[in-house]
């Protein structure tokens, strides 16, 4: 959401409700060369990124500051909220939490409380906590894979270009 605001978009309340849990993402662009696209779509890693939000965002076609292309890569199937976008070659925005493991998901659910969680259309115990428990190893592996991709893109490919 922060990157969406920075490029000239706006964060808005999602008018389809609270989005919590795991679901397939629909990919908007067939950018087969994009490393996140390859990992999330072709390796089905999108199934292991928890969504935990009630807001979504709008994106401009180009960044208002740099003029770089802003490209929506994916959105969710059920509520149609944006989940992944790219700015230029080096910046990505995620509307999801690949950093969360089973223990942190439990903490977040307790911290947000039942009133907020009950606004979601999923069964928190079955569809979120039980799924996360059963797939805890895959959640942690997914976090590592996505972080490694980010390091590769941001530090190995983009920093040398920016230094020139």
PDB file of C-alpha atoms in Angstrom:
ATOM      1  CA  UNK A   1       0.000   0.000   0.000  1.00  0.00           C
ATOM      2  CA  UNK A   2       2.895   2.346   0.718  1.00  0.00           C
ATOM      3  CA  UNK A   3       4.435   1.801  -2.710  1.00  0.00           C
ATOM      4  CA  UNK A   4       1.038   2.289  -4.375  1.00  0.00           C
ATOM      5  CA  UNK A   5       0.755   5.706  -2.673  1.00  0.00           C
ATOM      6  CA  UNK A   6       4.359   6.598  -3.576  1.00  0.00           C
ATOM      7  CA  UNK A   7       3.843   5.999  -7.306  1.00  0.00           C
ATOM      8  CA  UNK A   8       0.703   8.167  -7.363  1.00  0.00           C
ATOM      9  CA  UNK A   9      -1.992   5.602  -6.595  1.00  0.00           C
ATOM     10  CA  UNK A  10      -4.394   5.674  -3.704  1.00  0.00           C
ATOM     11  CA  UNK A  11      -5.227   3.261  -0.911  1.00  0.00           C
ATOM     12  CA  UNK A  12      -8.955   2.736  -0.514  1.00  0.00           C
ATOM     13  CA  UNK A  13     -11.223   0.660   1.686  1.00  0.00           C
ATOM     14  CA  UNK A  14     -11.998  -2.588  -0.057  1.00  0.00           C
ATOM     15  CA  UNK A  15     -15.686  -2.611  -0.887  1.00  0.00           C
ATOM     16  CA  UNK A  16     -15.797  -6.425  -1.037  1.00  0.00           C
ATOM     17  CA  UNK A  17     -14.990  -6.999   2.636  1.00  0.00           C
ATOM     18  CA  UNK A  18     -12.037  -8.193   4.659  1.00  0.00           C
ATOM     19  CA  UNK A  19      -9.643 -10.541   2.864  1.00  0.00           C
ATOM     20  CA  UNK A  20      -7.991 -13.024   5.215  1.00  0.00           C
ATOM     21  CA  UNK A  21      -6.535 -16.370   4.300  1.00  0.00           C
ATOM     22  CA  UNK A  22      -4.949 -18.152   1.402  1.00  0.00           C
ATOM     23  CA  UNK A  23      -6.262 -18.208  -2.134  1.00  0.00           C
ATOM     24  CA  UNK A  24      -5.192 -18.499  -5.715  1.00  0.00           C
ATOM     25  CA  UNK A  25      -4.095 -15.317  -7.401  1.00  0.00           C
ATOM     26  CA  UNK A  26      -5.137 -14.448 -10.934  1.00  0.00           C
ATOM     27  CA  UNK A  27      -2.229 -13.185 -12.964  1.00  0.00           C
ATOM     28  CA  UNK A  28      -2.961 -10.148 -15.116  1.00  0.00           C
ATOM     29  CA  UNK A  29       0.084 -10.191 -17.325  1.00  0.00           C
ATOM     30  CA  UNK A  30       2.036 -13.005 -18.900  1.00  0.00           C
ATOM     31  CA  UNK A  31       5.426 -11.530 -18.061  1.00  0.00           C
ATOM     32  CA  UNK A  32       7.188 -14.883 -18.149  1.00  0.00           C
ATOM     33  CA  UNK A  33      10.580 -13.251 -17.637  1.00  0.00           C
ATOM     34  CA  UNK A  34       9.581 -11.703 -14.324  1.00  0.00           C
ATOM     35  CA  UNK A  35      11.036 -13.764 -11.446  1.00  0.00           C
ATOM     36  CA  UNK A  36       8.104 -13.216  -9.077  1.00  0.00           C
ATOM     37  CA  UNK A  37       5.624 -14.088 -11.797  1.00  0.00           C
ATOM     38  CA  UNK A  38       7.478 -17.338 -12.490  1.00  0.00           C
ATOM     39  CA  UNK A  39       7.672 -18.318  -8.841  1.00  0.00           C
ATOM     40  CA  UNK A  40       4.172 -17.337  -7.790  1.00  0.00           C
ATOM     41  CA  UNK A  41       2.279 -18.546 -10.862  1.00  0.00           C
ATOM     42  CA  UNK A  42       4.210 -21.458 -12.252  1.00  0.00           C
ATOM     43  CA  UNK A  43       5.327 -22.905  -8.910  1.00  0.00           C
ATOM     44  CA  UNK A  44       1.955 -22.180  -7.210  1.00  0.00           C
ATOM     45  CA  UNK A  45       3.622 -20.248  -4.406  1.00  0.00           C
ATOM     46  CA  UNK A  46       0.679 -17.832  -4.266  1.00  0.00           C
ATOM     47  CA  UNK A  47      -1.135 -20.511  -2.226  1.00  0.00           C
ATOM     48  CA  UNK A  48       1.331 -19.914   0.627  1.00  0.00           C
ATOM     49  CA  UNK A  49       1.128 -16.128   1.023  1.00  0.00           C
ATOM     50  CA  UNK A  50      -1.453 -15.100   3.620  1.00  0.00           C
ATOM     51  CA  UNK A  51      -3.739 -12.213   2.803  1.00  0.00           C
ATOM     52  CA  UNK A  52      -4.682 -10.132   5.825  1.00  0.00           C
ATOM     53  CA  UNK A  53      -6.272  -6.791   4.931  1.00  0.00           C
ATOM     54  CA  UNK A  54      -9.431  -4.836   4.349  1.00  0.00           C
ATOM     55  CA  UNK A  55      -7.978  -2.220   2.010  1.00  0.00           C
ATOM     56  CA  UNK A  56      -6.948  -2.282  -1.613  1.00  0.00           C
ATOM     57  CA  UNK A  57      -5.426   0.341  -3.895  1.00  0.00           C
ATOM     58  CA  UNK A  58      -5.555   1.997  -7.278  1.00  0.00           C
ATOM     59  CA  UNK A  59      -2.505   2.296  -9.505  1.00  0.00           C
ATOM     60  CA  UNK A  60      -1.534   4.812 -12.179  1.00  0.00           C
ATOM     61  CA  UNK A  61      -0.107   3.646 -15.533  1.00  0.00           C
ATOM     62  CA  UNK A  62       3.169   5.412 -14.742  1.00  0.00           C
ATOM     63  CA  UNK A  63       4.919   6.544 -11.586  1.00  0.00           C
ATOM     64  CA  UNK A  64       4.249  10.251 -11.038  1.00  0.00           C
ATOM     65  CA  UNK A  65       7.857  10.872  -9.914  1.00  0.00           C
ATOM     66  CA  UNK A  66       9.991   8.733 -12.233  1.00  0.00           C
ATOM     67  CA  UNK A  67       7.696   8.081 -15.178  1.00  0.00           C
ATOM     68  CA  UNK A  68       8.437   4.354 -14.890  1.00  0.00           C
ATOM     69  CA  UNK A  69       5.738   1.918 -15.998  1.00  0.00           C
ATOM     70  CA  UNK A  70       3.481   0.590 -13.219  1.00  0.00           C
ATOM     71  CA  UNK A  71       2.326  -2.914 -14.049  1.00  0.00           C
ATOM     72  CA  UNK A  72      -0.324  -4.899 -12.184  1.00  0.00           C
ATOM     73  CA  UNK A  73       0.794  -8.536 -12.104  1.00  0.00           C
ATOM     74  CA  UNK A  74      -1.893 -10.247  -9.999  1.00  0.00           C
ATOM     75  CA  UNK A  75      -5.126  -9.916  -8.068  1.00  0.00           C
ATOM     76  CA  UNK A  76      -7.153 -12.254  -5.896  1.00  0.00           C
ATOM     77  CA  UNK A  77      -9.826 -14.479  -7.322  1.00  0.00           C
ATOM     78  CA  UNK A  78     -12.570 -14.114  -4.718  1.00  0.00           C
ATOM     79  CA  UNK A  79     -12.568 -10.419  -3.781  1.00  0.00           C
ATOM     80  CA  UNK A  80     -10.601  -9.115  -6.767  1.00  0.00           C
ATOM     81  CA  UNK A  81      -8.118  -7.144  -4.642  1.00  0.00           C
ATOM     82  CA  UNK A  82      -4.725  -6.324  -6.141  1.00  0.00           C
ATOM     83  CA  UNK A  83      -1.930  -8.509  -4.736  1.00  0.00           C
ATOM     84  CA  UNK A  84       1.220  -7.886  -6.782  1.00  0.00           C
ATOM     85  CA  UNK A  85       2.497  -5.028  -8.931  1.00  0.00           C
ATOM     86  CA  UNK A  86       5.778  -3.858 -10.361  1.00  0.00           C
ATOM     87  CA  UNK A  87       7.267  -0.391 -10.863  1.00  0.00           C
ATOM     88  CA  UNK A  88       9.953  -0.258 -13.541  1.00  0.00           C
ATOM     89  CA  UNK A  89      12.359  -3.165 -13.303  1.00  0.00           C
ATOM     90  CA  UNK A  90      13.319  -3.102  -9.631  1.00  0.00           C
ATOM     91  CA  UNK A  91      10.382  -2.353  -7.338  1.00  0.00           C
ATOM     92  CA  UNK A  92       7.499  -4.609  -6.334  1.00  0.00           C
ATOM     93  CA  UNK A  93       4.417  -4.094  -4.231  1.00  0.00           C
ATOM     94  CA  UNK A  94       2.839  -7.060  -2.422  1.00  0.00           C
ATOM     95  CA  UNK A  95      -0.611  -6.958  -0.853  1.00  0.00           C
ATOM     96  CA  UNK A  96      -0.007 -10.022   1.257  1.00  0.00           C
ATOM     97  CA  UNK A  97       2.333 -11.252   3.928  1.00  0.00           C
ATOM     98  CA  UNK A  98       4.882 -13.825   2.776  1.00  0.00           C
ATOM     99  CA  UNK A  99       6.866 -13.069   5.941  1.00  0.00           C
ATOM    100  CA  UNK A 100       4.250 -14.625   8.235  1.00  0.00           C
ATOM    101  CA  UNK A 101       4.630 -18.165   9.512  1.00  0.00           C
ATOM    102  CA  UNK A 102       2.087 -20.221  11.466  1.00  0.00           C
ATOM    103  CA  UNK A 103       3.085 -18.776  14.860  1.00  0.00           C
ATOM    104  CA  UNK A 104       2.843 -15.186  13.637  1.00  0.00           C
ATOM    105  CA  UNK A 105      -0.499 -15.844  11.958  1.00  0.00           C
ATOM    106  CA  UNK A 106      -1.845 -17.077  15.304  1.00  0.00           C
ATOM    107  CA  UNK A 107      -0.576 -13.908  17.002  1.00  0.00           C
ATOM    108  CA  UNK A 108      -2.091 -11.672  14.319  1.00  0.00           C
ATOM    109  CA  UNK A 109      -5.465 -13.401  14.607  1.00  0.00           C
ATOM    110  CA  UNK A 110      -5.475 -12.935  18.404  1.00  0.00           C
ATOM    111  CA  UNK A 111      -4.266  -9.324  18.117  1.00  0.00           C
ATOM    112  CA  UNK A 112      -6.869  -8.233  15.564  1.00  0.00           C
ATOM    113  CA  UNK A 113      -9.682  -9.824  17.556  1.00  0.00           C
ATOM    114  CA  UNK A 114     -12.897 -11.600  16.704  1.00  0.00           C
ATOM    115  CA  UNK A 115     -14.887  -8.480  15.771  1.00  0.00           C
ATOM    116  CA  UNK A 116     -12.530  -7.693  12.889  1.00  0.00           C
ATOM    117  CA  UNK A 117     -11.881 -11.313  11.895  1.00  0.00           C
ATOM    118  CA  UNK A 118     -15.602 -12.110  11.759  1.00  0.00           C
ATOM    119  CA  UNK A 119     -15.994  -9.585   8.933  1.00  0.00           C
ATOM    120  CA  UNK A 120     -14.142 -12.075   6.735  1.00  0.00           C
ATOM    121  CA  UNK A 121     -16.042 -14.625   4.673  1.00  0.00           C
ATOM    122  CA  UNK A 122     -13.737 -17.505   5.669  1.00  0.00           C
ATOM    123  CA  UNK A 123     -13.683 -19.834   8.636  1.00  0.00           C
ATOM    124  CA  UNK A 124     -10.633 -18.507  10.503  1.00  0.00           C
ATOM    125  CA  UNK A 125      -9.986 -21.739  12.416  1.00  0.00           C
ATOM    126  CA  UNK A 126     -10.324 -24.082   9.437  1.00  0.00           C
ATOM    127  CA  UNK A 127      -9.368 -21.991   6.395  1.00  0.00           C
ATOM    128  CA  UNK A 128      -6.605 -19.923   7.967  1.00  0.00           C
ATOM    129  CA  UNK A 129      -5.145 -21.442  11.123  1.00  0.00           C
ATOM    130  CA  UNK A 130      -5.532 -25.117  10.204  1.00  0.00           C
ATOM    131  CA  UNK A 131      -4.283 -24.496   6.644  1.00  0.00           C
ATOM    132  CA  UNK A 132      -1.272 -22.588   8.006  1.00  0.00           C
ATOM    133  CA  UNK A 133      -0.535 -25.326  10.542  1.00  0.00           C
ATOM    134  CA  UNK A 134      -0.716 -28.087   7.903  1.00  0.00           C
ATOM    135  CA  UNK A 135       1.441 -26.087   5.497  1.00  0.00           C
ATOM    136  CA  UNK A 136       3.803 -24.452   8.003  1.00  0.00           C
ATOM    137  CA  UNK A 137       6.914 -25.850   6.326  1.00  0.00           C
ATOM    138  CA  UNK A 138       5.773 -24.605   2.920  1.00  0.00           C
ATOM    139  CA  UNK A 139       4.944 -21.149   4.338  1.00  0.00           C
ATOM    140  CA  UNK A 140       8.484 -20.803   5.679  1.00  0.00           C
ATOM    141  CA  UNK A 141      10.052 -22.155   2.482  1.00  0.00           C
ATOM    142  CA  UNK A 142       7.924 -19.778   0.429  1.00  0.00           C
ATOM    143  CA  UNK A 143       9.110 -16.817   2.532  1.00  0.00           C
ATOM    144  CA  UNK A 144      12.710 -17.783   1.883  1.00  0.00           C
ATOM    145  CA  UNK A 145      12.174 -18.269  -1.860  1.00  0.00           C
ATOM    146  CA  UNK A 146      10.432 -14.904  -2.259  1.00  0.00           C
ATOM    147  CA  UNK A 147      13.052 -13.123  -0.148  1.00  0.00           C
ATOM    148  CA  UNK A 148      15.848 -14.705  -2.206  1.00  0.00           C
ATOM    149  CA  UNK A 149      14.149 -13.557  -5.422  1.00  0.00           C
ATOM    150  CA  UNK A 150      13.857 -10.035  -4.013  1.00  0.00           C
ATOM    151  CA  UNK A 151      17.552  -9.999  -3.053  1.00  0.00           C
ATOM    152  CA  UNK A 152      18.473 -11.217  -6.536  1.00  0.00           C
ATOM    153  CA  UNK A 153      16.311  -8.597  -8.263  1.00  0.00           C
ATOM    154  CA  UNK A 154      17.003  -5.660  -5.948  1.00  0.00           C
ATOM    155  CA  UNK A 155      20.650  -6.122  -5.077  1.00  0.00           C
ATOM    156  CA  UNK A 156      22.224  -8.197  -7.822  1.00  0.00           C
ATOM    157  CA  UNK A 157      20.401  -6.910 -10.906  1.00  0.00           C
ATOM    158  CA  UNK A 158      19.227  -3.420  -9.997  1.00  0.00           C
ATOM    159  CA  UNK A 159      21.884  -1.882  -7.745  1.00  0.00           C
ATOM    160  CA  UNK A 160      24.646  -2.155 -10.385  1.00  0.00           C
ATOM    161  CA  UNK A 161      22.315  -0.473 -12.917  1.00  0.00           C
ATOM    162  CA  UNK A 162      21.537   2.358 -10.507  1.00  0.00           C
ATOM    163  CA  UNK A 163      25.227   2.896  -9.704  1.00  0.00           C
ATOM    164  CA  UNK A 164      26.193   3.572 -13.290  1.00  0.00           C
TER     165      UNK A 164
END
